[in-house]
Amino acid sequence: MVGEPFFEEFGPTGEVQLVTSTLVDFGPALIGDRIERKLVVRNDGRGSFRVDSVEEGGVYDPAFRYQFEPFALDVGERKELVFYFEPSAPGDREAELTLLVSDGSIDELSVQLKGRAVEGGCLLSPEDALSLGSVALGTSFTKQLRIRNTSNLDWDVTVGEISSELDPGAFKFSNFEPGDYTVAANGELLVSIEFTPTHLGEHKAFLHIPAPSMCQPSIMELGGIGVDSVLECEPRVLATDPETGAERWVCRLDFGFVNPNSEAVASTRFRNLGNTDISITGFELSQPPGKGEPFGLETTEESFVVPAGGGEVELSLSFAPTLLGLQLGRLYYLSDDAKTGEGEVELMGTGGGPDIEV
């Protein structure tokens, strides 16, 4: 009595068929990927047999890999063999293997391996680091990392955790869970990251993308800057708060000395350090009591848009005193900034020259 070696193969309706020659088709695979397929050897005879070695046919393609150790199968036993397809160059690939059998009803089992290697593509946008810009304390800003699949084949990506030693908690996912995702052919995966500064100055963290290896960098740097306010006004001076005694920066426009019935024009500048445009509107002048209306706006525009990312807008004002002496006023304004919904510019000018006595 001898053993009868066969491969188990599934038929078109799912039934198991016993064959002595089979095809293992890996289908399309991305270059650099590793696809696994399994094949079962079965003893359907009345005795045992051994598989002593594997013979590679012709010029064997190293894209097909396997691990083999000699084995024996008794009556009814099965053995699972594992094959891998790891292409390093594009194109259709084929290879043949022969399992050499001893003490069986036949001397060999043949396996044909087949696969197609496809060039993959992964683009990260931005490419090197994700900057979330300047964000005011007490507010947050969300930005997306795009992971694009530029190939004609789906592939899986692993989005790991966000790590930071100095700024834990400043960066976190927004409506996104880390883990494994399938990116469709010519599709993309959007990873939303929220930055909430915890202190003034620079913040840094790292997003880990361990797989696939074609997605580089595998560690994406995240950066952001915490500021008091993303909407800045100049010129600025350091002044003492009359209520608390603490020093703070204020926006102050000083026209200097101007002779009565003359006019001086100067500008205040608004700068937007943030990530979104800011609208400024609702301008209202406060004049010095009992000294007429020396301060004026040199524009009829009712609103301005300060562009994001360091954009600036100048607003011209005038000082035309009719009386001598120091005169103080204010320009009030409104904005749609999340933190600085309203603000003011201190106005200062002196009617007459530096040697006047009032």
mmCIF file of C-alpha atoms in Angstrom, residues 64-218:
data_model
loop_
_atom_site.group_PDB
_atom_site.id
_atom_site.type_symbol
_atom_site.label_atom_id
_atom_site.label_comp_id
_atom_site.label_asym_id
_atom_site.label_seq_id
_atom_site.Cartn_x
_atom_site.Cartn_y
_atom_site.Cartn_z
ATOM 1 C CA PHE A 64 8.395 34.048 -5.520
ATOM 2 C CA ARG A 65 9.591 32.876 -2.124
ATOM 3 C CA TYR A 66 8.870 29.851 0.025
ATOM 4 C CA GLN A 67 10.175 27.923 2.990
ATOM 5 C CA PHE A 68 10.460 24.174 2.710
ATOM 6 C CA GLU A 69 11.431 21.367 5.049
ATOM 7 C CA PRO A 70 11.039 17.670 4.132
ATOM 8 C CA PHE A 71 7.898 16.082 5.547
ATOM 9 C CA ALA A 72 5.953 12.835 5.591
ATOM 10 C CA LEU A 73 2.195 12.309 5.482
ATOM 11 C CA ASP A 74 0.345 9.302 6.846
ATOM 12 C CA VAL A 75 -3.070 8.215 5.631
ATOM 13 C CA GLY A 76 -5.516 11.150 5.570
ATOM 14 C CA GLU A 77 -2.993 13.723 6.779
ATOM 15 C CA ARG A 78 -2.635 17.188 5.271
ATOM 16 C CA LYS A 79 0.298 19.624 5.083
ATOM 17 C CA GLU A 80 0.014 23.355 4.456
ATOM 18 C CA LEU A 81 2.671 25.026 2.314
ATOM 19 C CA VAL A 82 3.093 28.808 2.249
ATOM 20 C CA PHE A 83 4.285 30.822 -0.760
ATOM 21 C CA TYR A 84 5.043 34.543 -1.026
ATOM 22 C CA PHE A 85 5.106 37.001 -3.894
ATOM 23 C CA GLU A 86 7.475 39.933 -3.240
ATOM 24 C CA PRO A 87 8.113 41.720 -6.553
ATOM 25 C CA SER A 88 10.830 44.334 -6.913
ATOM 26 C CA ALA A 89 10.232 45.240 -10.569
ATOM 27 C CA PRO A 90 7.049 45.737 -12.613
ATOM 28 C CA GLY A 91 5.585 43.220 -15.048
ATOM 29 C CA ASP A 92 4.072 39.738 -15.301
ATOM 30 C CA ARG A 93 5.985 37.118 -13.331
ATOM 31 C CA GLU A 94 5.964 33.304 -13.436
ATOM 32 C CA ALA A 95 7.845 30.423 -11.848
ATOM 33 C CA GLU A 96 7.574 26.647 -11.551
ATOM 34 C CA LEU A 97 8.225 24.325 -8.629
ATOM 35 C CA THR A 98 8.237 20.544 -8.444
ATOM 36 C CA LEU A 99 7.747 18.671 -5.164
ATOM 37 C CA LEU A 100 9.718 15.402 -5.320
ATOM 38 C CA VAL A 101 7.808 12.498 -3.703
ATOM 39 C CA SER A 102 9.109 9.196 -2.298
ATOM 40 C CA ASP A 103 7.012 6.059 -1.582
ATOM 41 C CA GLY A 104 3.960 7.543 -3.236
ATOM 42 C CA SER A 105 1.799 6.557 -6.168
ATOM 43 C CA ILE A 106 3.475 9.331 -8.185
ATOM 44 C CA ASP A 107 6.961 10.814 -8.027
ATOM 45 C CA GLU A 108 6.168 14.508 -8.148
ATOM 46 C CA LEU A 109 3.643 17.304 -7.667
ATOM 47 C CA SER A 110 3.973 20.432 -9.785
ATOM 48 C CA VAL A 111 3.137 24.025 -8.870
ATOM 49 C CA GLN A 112 2.973 26.972 -11.221
ATOM 50 C CA LEU A 113 3.322 30.394 -9.585
ATOM 51 C CA LYS A 114 1.978 33.497 -11.265
ATOM 52 C CA GLY A 115 1.683 37.174 -10.376
ATOM 53 C CA ARG A 116 1.724 40.696 -11.762
ATOM 54 C CA ALA A 117 3.883 43.427 -10.234
ATOM 55 C CA VAL A 118 2.423 46.931 -10.314
ATOM 56 C CA GLU A 119 4.270 50.145 -9.590
ATOM 57 C CA GLY A 120 2.731 51.790 -6.570
ATOM 58 C CA GLY A 121 2.689 55.392 -5.554
ATOM 59 C CA CYS A 122 2.137 57.206 -2.281
ATOM 60 C CA LEU A 123 2.194 60.975 -2.000
ATOM 61 C CA LEU A 124 1.912 62.831 1.271
ATOM 62 C CA SER A 125 0.698 66.409 1.193
ATOM 63 C CA PRO A 126 2.397 68.331 2.660
ATOM 64 C CA GLU A 127 5.526 66.363 1.803
ATOM 65 C CA ASP A 128 7.862 66.905 4.751
ATOM 66 C CA ALA A 129 6.099 68.501 7.718
ATOM 67 C CA LEU A 130 2.607 69.629 8.655
ATOM 68 C CA SER A 131 2.613 73.187 9.955
ATOM 69 C CA LEU A 132 -0.523 74.403 11.677
ATOM 70 C CA GLY A 133 0.782 77.949 11.847
ATOM 71 C CA SER A 134 0.106 80.488 14.577
ATOM 72 C CA VAL A 135 -2.891 79.799 16.803
ATOM 73 C CA ALA A 136 -4.073 81.959 19.695
ATOM 74 C CA LEU A 137 -4.126 80.503 23.191
ATOM 75 C CA GLY A 138 -7.608 79.320 24.052
ATOM 76 C CA THR A 139 -8.445 78.510 20.432
ATOM 77 C CA SER A 140 -7.613 75.675 18.042
ATOM 78 C CA PHE A 141 -7.019 75.077 14.356
ATOM 79 C CA THR A 142 -7.484 71.913 12.304
ATOM 80 C CA LYS A 143 -5.553 70.970 9.188
ATOM 81 C CA GLN A 144 -5.544 67.859 7.016
ATOM 82 C CA LEU A 145 -2.754 65.562 5.929
ATOM 83 C CA ARG A 146 -3.510 63.967 2.551
ATOM 84 C CA ILE A 147 -2.278 60.438 1.858
ATOM 85 C CA ARG A 148 -2.727 59.875 -1.881
ATOM 86 C CA ASN A 149 -2.647 56.593 -3.774
ATOM 87 C CA THR A 150 -1.318 57.352 -7.263
ATOM 88 C CA SER A 151 -1.337 53.713 -8.408
ATOM 89 C CA ASN A 152 -4.041 51.622 -10.090
ATOM 90 C CA LEU A 153 -4.204 49.209 -7.174
ATOM 91 C CA ASP A 154 -5.648 49.523 -3.696
ATOM 92 C CA TRP A 155 -3.177 49.409 -0.825
ATOM 93 C CA ASP A 156 -3.279 49.555 2.962
ATOM 94 C CA VAL A 157 -1.779 52.271 5.115
ATOM 95 C CA THR A 158 -1.212 52.330 8.858
ATOM 96 C CA VAL A 159 -1.700 55.672 10.585
ATOM 97 C CA GLY A 160 -0.094 55.460 14.015
ATOM 98 C CA GLU A 161 -0.272 57.627 17.090
ATOM 99 C CA ILE A 162 0.827 61.227 17.614
ATOM 100 C CA SER A 163 3.764 61.482 20.009
ATOM 101 C CA SER A 164 5.338 64.470 21.742
ATOM 102 C CA GLU A 165 7.606 64.709 24.764
ATOM 103 C CA LEU A 166 7.436 68.481 25.264
ATOM 104 C CA ASP A 167 3.901 69.266 24.100
ATOM 105 C CA PRO A 168 1.657 66.283 24.912
ATOM 106 C CA GLY A 169 -1.957 66.938 24.074
ATOM 107 C CA ALA A 170 -1.315 69.996 21.909
ATOM 108 C CA PHE A 171 -1.852 67.954 18.735
ATOM 109 C CA LYS A 172 -4.630 65.382 18.402
ATOM 110 C CA PHE A 173 -6.714 63.701 15.729
ATOM 111 C CA SER A 174 -9.983 65.395 14.820
ATOM 112 C CA ASN A 175 -12.814 63.016 13.830
ATOM 113 C CA PHE A 176 -10.222 60.400 12.944
ATOM 114 C CA GLU A 177 -9.066 57.194 14.611
ATOM 115 C CA PRO A 178 -5.532 55.855 14.121
ATOM 116 C CA GLY A 179 -5.277 52.376 12.642
ATOM 117 C CA ASP A 180 -5.218 50.508 9.342
ATOM 118 C CA TYR A 181 -7.005 51.921 6.302
ATOM 119 C CA THR A 182 -7.389 50.855 2.675
ATOM 120 C CA VAL A 183 -6.674 53.634 0.202
ATOM 121 C CA ALA A 184 -8.498 53.011 -3.069
ATOM 122 C CA ALA A 185 -6.662 53.135 -6.384
ATOM 123 C CA ASN A 186 -6.124 56.783 -7.348
ATOM 124 C CA GLY A 187 -7.877 57.777 -4.126
ATOM 125 C CA GLU A 188 -6.807 59.479 -0.941
ATOM 126 C CA LEU A 189 -7.121 59.321 2.818
ATOM 127 C CA LEU A 190 -7.582 62.545 4.778
ATOM 128 C CA VAL A 191 -6.131 62.700 8.285
ATOM 129 C CA SER A 192 -7.436 65.685 10.274
ATOM 130 C CA ILE A 193 -5.178 67.018 13.029
ATOM 131 C CA GLU A 194 -6.173 69.681 15.534
ATOM 132 C CA PHE A 195 -3.659 72.013 17.187
ATOM 133 C CA THR A 196 -4.556 73.625 20.511
ATOM 134 C CA PRO A 197 -1.536 75.524 21.877
ATOM 135 C CA THR A 198 -0.780 75.063 25.556
ATOM 136 C CA HIS A 199 1.768 77.870 25.867
ATOM 137 C CA LEU A 200 3.271 80.757 23.954
ATOM 138 C CA GLY A 201 5.877 79.809 21.378
ATOM 139 C CA GLU A 202 6.696 76.769 19.308
ATOM 140 C CA HIS A 203 5.040 73.368 19.706
ATOM 141 C CA LYS A 204 6.231 70.141 18.108
ATOM 142 C CA ALA A 205 4.970 66.571 17.763
ATOM 143 C CA PHE A 206 5.323 63.584 15.425
ATOM 144 C CA LEU A 207 2.768 61.536 13.484
ATOM 145 C CA HIS A 208 3.820 57.952 12.791
ATOM 146 C CA ILE A 209 2.982 56.275 9.463
ATOM 147 C CA PRO A 210 4.806 52.919 9.760
ATOM 148 C CA ALA A 211 3.377 51.266 6.622
ATOM 149 C CA PRO A 212 3.587 51.020 3.685
ATOM 150 C CA SER A 213 7.267 51.795 3.252
ATOM 151 C CA MET A 214 6.603 53.747 0.057
ATOM 152 C CA CYS A 215 4.822 56.428 2.104
ATOM 153 C CA GLN A 216 7.611 58.738 3.184
ATOM 154 C CA PRO A 217 8.379 60.260 5.567
ATOM 155 C CA SER A 218 7.244 57.491 7.902
#
